[in-house]
Amino acid sequence: MNNSAYDGLPRAIRVDEVVAARAPWDGFVQAGETLRIVDLEGNQAVDFLLYAAHDDTERYSAQDTIAAQANILLRVGSILMSNEGRPMAQITATTVAYHDTIGGACSCESNTLRYGHHTKSHHACVDNFLLSHLRHGRGKRDIVSNINWFMNVPVEADGTLGIVDGISAPGLYVDLKMRMDVMAVISNCPQVNNPCNGFNPTPVRVVIANDGPASR
Ligand SMILES: [Zn+2]
């Protein structure tokens, strides 16, 4: 693959994987390591959760993150907070202007309500999160409000939410430097009933880099 995807990262690359369209991914990331997610083909929502590695009852909290930064959007410098009020990770770089904290994850239930009964069998982010969780002793109750990287959820003046065309493009990325040892869980969103993936789910790339001996 094109190694310009490593620009700006620490020089030791521990993980470099492509997450197929519609697929889940999870992995442990240590404090001090950087997780980069690359929107390979553009306009691809990446649903995302974090759990403390030592005790997964501590996990990413949208409420604590929004309250701590007094803003609903995630940008460079944003700190992802846990439900214990501790910093889990910081956005150290992103080539997309902002990311969503409030749009949530798609599910077969919400698809059915929004788009009709014929969409009930469509694969959804909640299914992906559950696939990951079941491998690690977690269940549906552990799926909390998630981040949507690369997704554009504007809030109108009257408070109405939209899910509109993305602001991302091929090769754009977000870098997260971890503040604690975590498990990161990704659903590469399979939604085809609204524009969050341009009606065409595509692969993303996951890179984990650290300050160990250079691998490149
Ligand atoms: Zn989704």
Tab-separated table of C-alpha atoms and ligand atoms in Angstrom:
chain	number	residue	atom	x	y	z
A	1	MET	CA	0.000	0.000	0.000
A	2	ASN	CA	0.994	3.607	-0.409
A	3	ASN	CA	3.183	4.581	2.546
A	4	SER	CA	2.295	8.264	2.333
A	5	ALA	CA	-0.506	7.066	4.597
A	6	TYR	CA	2.176	7.116	7.350
A	7	ASP	CA	2.977	10.835	7.001
A	8	GLY	CA	3.117	12.538	10.383
A	9	LEU	CA	2.943	9.297	12.389
A	10	PRO	CA	5.559	7.967	14.851
A	11	ARG	CA	8.048	5.795	12.975
A	12	ALA	CA	7.226	2.364	14.395
A	13	ILE	CA	4.179	0.880	12.676
A	14	ARG	CA	2.670	-1.912	14.788
A	15	VAL	CA	-0.575	-2.468	12.860
A	16	ASP	CA	-1.597	-1.634	9.300
A	17	GLU	CA	-4.830	-3.268	8.179
A	18	VAL	CA	-7.653	-2.638	5.758
A	19	VAL	CA	-11.128	-2.958	7.241
A	20	ALA	CA	-13.409	-4.259	4.515
A	21	ALA	CA	-16.558	-2.389	3.580
A	22	ARG	CA	-19.361	-3.161	6.076
A	23	ALA	CA	-17.014	-5.035	8.457
A	24	PRO	CA	-16.179	-4.665	12.166
A	25	TRP	CA	-12.666	-4.231	13.592
A	26	ASP	CA	-11.272	-4.086	17.102
A	27	GLY	CA	-7.834	-3.864	18.639
A	28	PHE	CA	-5.897	-2.930	21.752
A	29	VAL	CA	-4.038	0.367	21.581
A	30	GLN	CA	-1.606	1.334	24.336
A	31	ALA	CA	-1.281	4.698	26.046
A	32	GLY	CA	1.015	6.860	23.926
A	33	GLU	CA	0.283	5.005	20.693
A	34	THR	CA	-1.479	6.700	17.811
A	35	LEU	CA	-4.396	5.122	15.986
A	36	ARG	CA	-4.929	6.497	12.490
A	37	ILE	CA	-8.144	5.776	10.583
A	38	VAL	CA	-7.995	6.534	6.856
A	39	ASP	CA	-11.120	7.057	4.757
A	40	LEU	CA	-9.637	5.286	1.719
A	41	GLU	CA	-12.278	6.097	-0.887
A	42	GLY	CA	-14.027	9.050	0.781
A	43	ASN	CA	-17.446	9.706	2.279
A	44	GLN	CA	-17.320	6.655	4.581
A	45	ALA	CA	-18.732	6.895	8.107
A	46	VAL	CA	-16.724	4.994	10.724
A	47	ASP	CA	-18.671	4.259	13.919
A	48	PHE	CA	-16.299	4.096	16.868
A	49	LEU	CA	-16.176	3.174	20.567
A	50	LEU	CA	-13.399	3.014	23.170
A	51	TYR	CA	-13.171	0.820	26.274
A	52	ALA	CA	-10.501	0.963	28.983
A	53	ALA	CA	-8.323	-2.130	28.539
A	54	HIS	CA	-8.053	-2.817	32.282
A	55	ASP	CA	-11.791	-2.506	33.008
A	56	ASP	CA	-14.245	-2.160	30.150
A	57	THR	CA	-16.958	-0.699	32.384
A	58	GLU	CA	-14.975	2.488	31.772
A	59	ARG	CA	-15.714	3.525	28.195
A	60	TYR	CA	-16.062	6.486	25.847
A	61	SER	CA	-18.796	8.863	26.926
A	62	ALA	CA	-20.330	11.266	24.414
A	63	GLN	CA	-21.941	13.257	27.238
A	64	ASP	CA	-18.691	13.743	29.162
A	65	THR	CA	-16.775	14.579	25.980
A	66	ILE	CA	-19.308	17.168	24.814
A	67	ALA	CA	-19.615	18.721	28.269
A	68	ALA	CA	-15.843	18.888	28.827
A	69	GLN	CA	-15.176	20.725	25.577
A	70	ALA	CA	-18.506	22.599	25.461
A	71	ASN	CA	-18.927	21.662	21.818
A	72	ILE	CA	-20.676	18.854	19.953
A	73	LEU	CA	-18.094	18.513	17.180
A	74	LEU	CA	-14.724	16.748	17.366
A	75	ARG	CA	-11.737	18.609	15.926
A	76	VAL	CA	-7.951	18.673	16.334
A	77	GLY	CA	-7.261	18.933	20.061
A	78	SER	CA	-10.548	17.357	21.161
A	79	ILE	CA	-10.152	14.985	24.100
A	80	LEU	CA	-12.340	11.888	24.223
A	81	MET	CA	-13.561	11.463	27.794
A	82	SER	CA	-14.676	8.339	29.621
A	83	ASN	CA	-17.766	7.844	31.740
A	84	GLU	CA	-15.391	8.190	34.703
A	85	GLY	CA	-14.452	11.684	33.536
A	86	ARG	CA	-10.918	10.680	32.508
A	87	PRO	CA	-9.216	11.482	29.195
A	88	MET	CA	-9.056	8.373	26.990
A	89	ALA	CA	-7.544	9.840	23.811
A	90	GLN	CA	-6.849	13.094	22.016
A	91	ILE	CA	-7.267	13.976	18.352
A	92	THR	CA	-3.721	14.990	17.433
A	93	ALA	CA	-4.406	15.466	13.717
A	94	THR	CA	-7.228	15.249	11.235
A	95	THR	CA	-7.559	16.278	7.628
A	96	VAL	CA	-11.346	16.469	7.949
A	97	ALA	CA	-12.740	19.660	9.475
A	98	TYR	CA	-14.856	17.970	12.150
A	99	HIS	CA	-16.448	14.680	13.224
A	100	ASP	CA	-19.821	13.764	14.730
A	101	THR	CA	-20.639	12.896	18.353
A	102	ILE	CA	-24.430	12.657	18.255
A	103	GLY	CA	-25.676	10.774	15.176
A	104	GLY	CA	-25.372	7.352	16.846
A	105	ALA	CA	-25.150	3.947	15.192
A	106	CYS	CA	-27.509	2.480	12.625
A	107	SER	CA	-29.482	-0.622	13.595
A	108	CYS	CA	-31.995	-2.886	11.899
A	109	GLU	CA	-34.611	-1.395	14.232
A	110	SER	CA	-33.875	2.231	13.277
A	111	ASN	CA	-33.605	1.266	9.610
A	112	THR	CA	-37.064	-0.277	9.799
A	113	LEU	CA	-38.537	2.851	11.423
A	114	ARG	CA	-36.847	5.307	9.106
A	115	TYR	CA	-36.721	3.509	5.787
A	116	GLY	CA	-39.381	0.784	5.877
A	117	HIS	CA	-39.752	-2.848	6.806
A	118	HIS	CA	-37.951	-4.035	3.669
A	119	THR	CA	-34.663	-2.716	5.176
A	120	LYS	CA	-34.877	-4.896	8.304
A	121	SER	CA	-32.401	-7.440	6.931
A	122	HIS	CA	-29.796	-4.794	6.025
A	123	HIS	CA	-26.536	-5.190	7.914
A	124	ALA	CA	-26.070	-2.415	10.494
A	125	CYS	CA	-23.473	-0.902	12.839
A	126	VAL	CA	-25.143	-2.333	15.942
A	127	ASP	CA	-24.621	-5.812	14.432
A	128	ASN	CA	-20.935	-5.006	13.884
A	129	PHE	CA	-20.464	-3.700	17.429
A	130	LEU	CA	-22.152	-6.803	18.780
A	131	LEU	CA	-19.937	-9.091	16.670
A	132	SER	CA	-16.891	-7.473	18.256
A	133	HIS	CA	-18.344	-7.352	21.760
A	134	LEU	CA	-19.246	-11.034	21.829
A	135	ARG	CA	-15.578	-11.912	21.309
A	136	HIS	CA	-14.619	-9.903	24.406
A	137	GLY	CA	-17.330	-10.713	26.919
A	138	ARG	CA	-19.494	-7.698	26.217
A	139	GLY	CA	-23.063	-7.521	24.952
A	140	LYS	CA	-25.727	-5.169	23.636
A	141	ARG	CA	-25.887	-3.226	26.922
A	142	ASP	CA	-22.266	-2.224	26.352
A	143	ILE	CA	-23.032	-0.440	23.081
A	144	VAL	CA	-23.082	3.210	24.132
A	145	SER	CA	-23.408	6.428	22.122
A	146	ASN	CA	-20.583	6.332	19.597
A	147	ILE	CA	-18.425	8.659	17.549
A	148	ASN	CA	-19.006	8.847	13.808
A	149	TRP	CA	-15.696	9.676	12.172
A	150	PHE	CA	-16.018	11.401	8.776
A	151	MET	CA	-19.807	11.772	9.179
A	152	ASN	CA	-21.568	15.077	8.751
A	153	VAL	CA	-24.503	15.623	11.113
A	154	PRO	CA	-25.384	19.308	11.005
A	155	VAL	CA	-27.568	20.756	13.771
A	156	GLU	CA	-29.981	23.378	12.473
A	157	ALA	CA	-30.781	26.568	14.392
A	158	ASP	CA	-33.962	24.969	15.748
A	159	GLY	CA	-32.028	21.921	16.973
A	160	THR	CA	-32.992	19.587	14.112
A	161	LEU	CA	-30.345	17.022	13.152
A	162	GLY	CA	-29.514	16.134	9.578
A	163	ILE	CA	-27.483	13.313	8.074
A	164	VAL	CA	-26.149	14.765	4.884
A	165	ASP	CA	-23.404	14.269	2.357
A	166	GLY	CA	-20.045	13.759	3.977
A	167	ILE	CA	-17.282	16.347	4.182
A	168	SER	CA	-14.614	13.688	3.769
A	169	ALA	CA	-12.693	12.655	0.664
A	170	PRO	CA	-10.357	9.839	-0.419
A	171	GLY	CA	-7.271	9.557	1.798
A	172	LEU	CA	-8.433	11.871	4.570
A	173	TYR	CA	-7.755	10.648	8.083
A	174	VAL	CA	-8.023	11.168	11.815
A	175	ASP	CA	-5.239	10.474	14.363
A	176	LEU	CA	-6.028	9.564	17.962
A	177	LYS	CA	-3.229	9.503	20.542
A	178	MET	CA	-4.265	7.315	23.437
A	179	ARG	CA	-4.095	8.604	27.016
A	180	MET	CA	-4.789	5.156	28.515
A	181	ASP	CA	-4.590	1.551	27.342
A	182	VAL	CA	-7.796	0.934	25.402
A	183	MET	CA	-9.662	-1.396	23.138
A	184	ALA	CA	-10.893	0.481	20.087
A	185	VAL	CA	-13.968	-0.917	18.334
A	186	ILE	CA	-14.946	0.067	14.809
A	187	SER	CA	-17.995	-0.550	12.699
A	188	ASN	CA	-17.216	0.369	9.115
A	189	CYS	CA	-20.773	1.573	8.569
A	190	PRO	CA	-22.812	-0.566	6.126
A	191	GLN	CA	-25.697	1.915	5.824
A	192	VAL	CA	-27.095	2.283	2.287
A	193	ASN	CA	-30.365	4.080	3.053
A	194	ASN	CA	-28.964	7.571	3.695
A	195	PRO	CA	-26.011	9.597	2.331
A	196	CYS	CA	-23.608	8.946	5.239
A	197	ASN	CA	-21.617	6.530	3.046
A	198	GLY	CA	-22.568	8.027	-0.297
A	199	PHE	CA	-24.924	5.016	-0.643
A	200	ASN	CA	-21.807	2.919	-1.285
A	201	PRO	CA	-19.928	1.514	1.740
A	202	THR	CA	-16.162	1.314	1.141
A	203	PRO	CA	-13.043	0.039	2.990
A	204	VAL	CA	-11.047	2.046	5.519
A	205	ARG	CA	-7.473	1.611	6.742
A	206	VAL	CA	-6.343	1.317	10.354
A	207	VAL	CA	-2.743	2.117	11.335
A	208	ILE	CA	-1.305	1.947	14.869
A	209	ALA	CA	2.051	3.659	15.357
A	210	ASN	CA	4.320	4.252	18.341
A	211	ASP	CA	7.730	5.616	19.339
A	212	GLY	CA	9.458	2.228	19.394
A	213	PRO	CA	12.322	1.229	17.066
A	214	ALA	CA	11.623	2.550	13.573
A	215	SER	CA	9.952	0.065	11.262
A	216	ARG	CA	10.315	2.232	8.141
B	1	ZN	ZN	-23.996	2.573	10.489
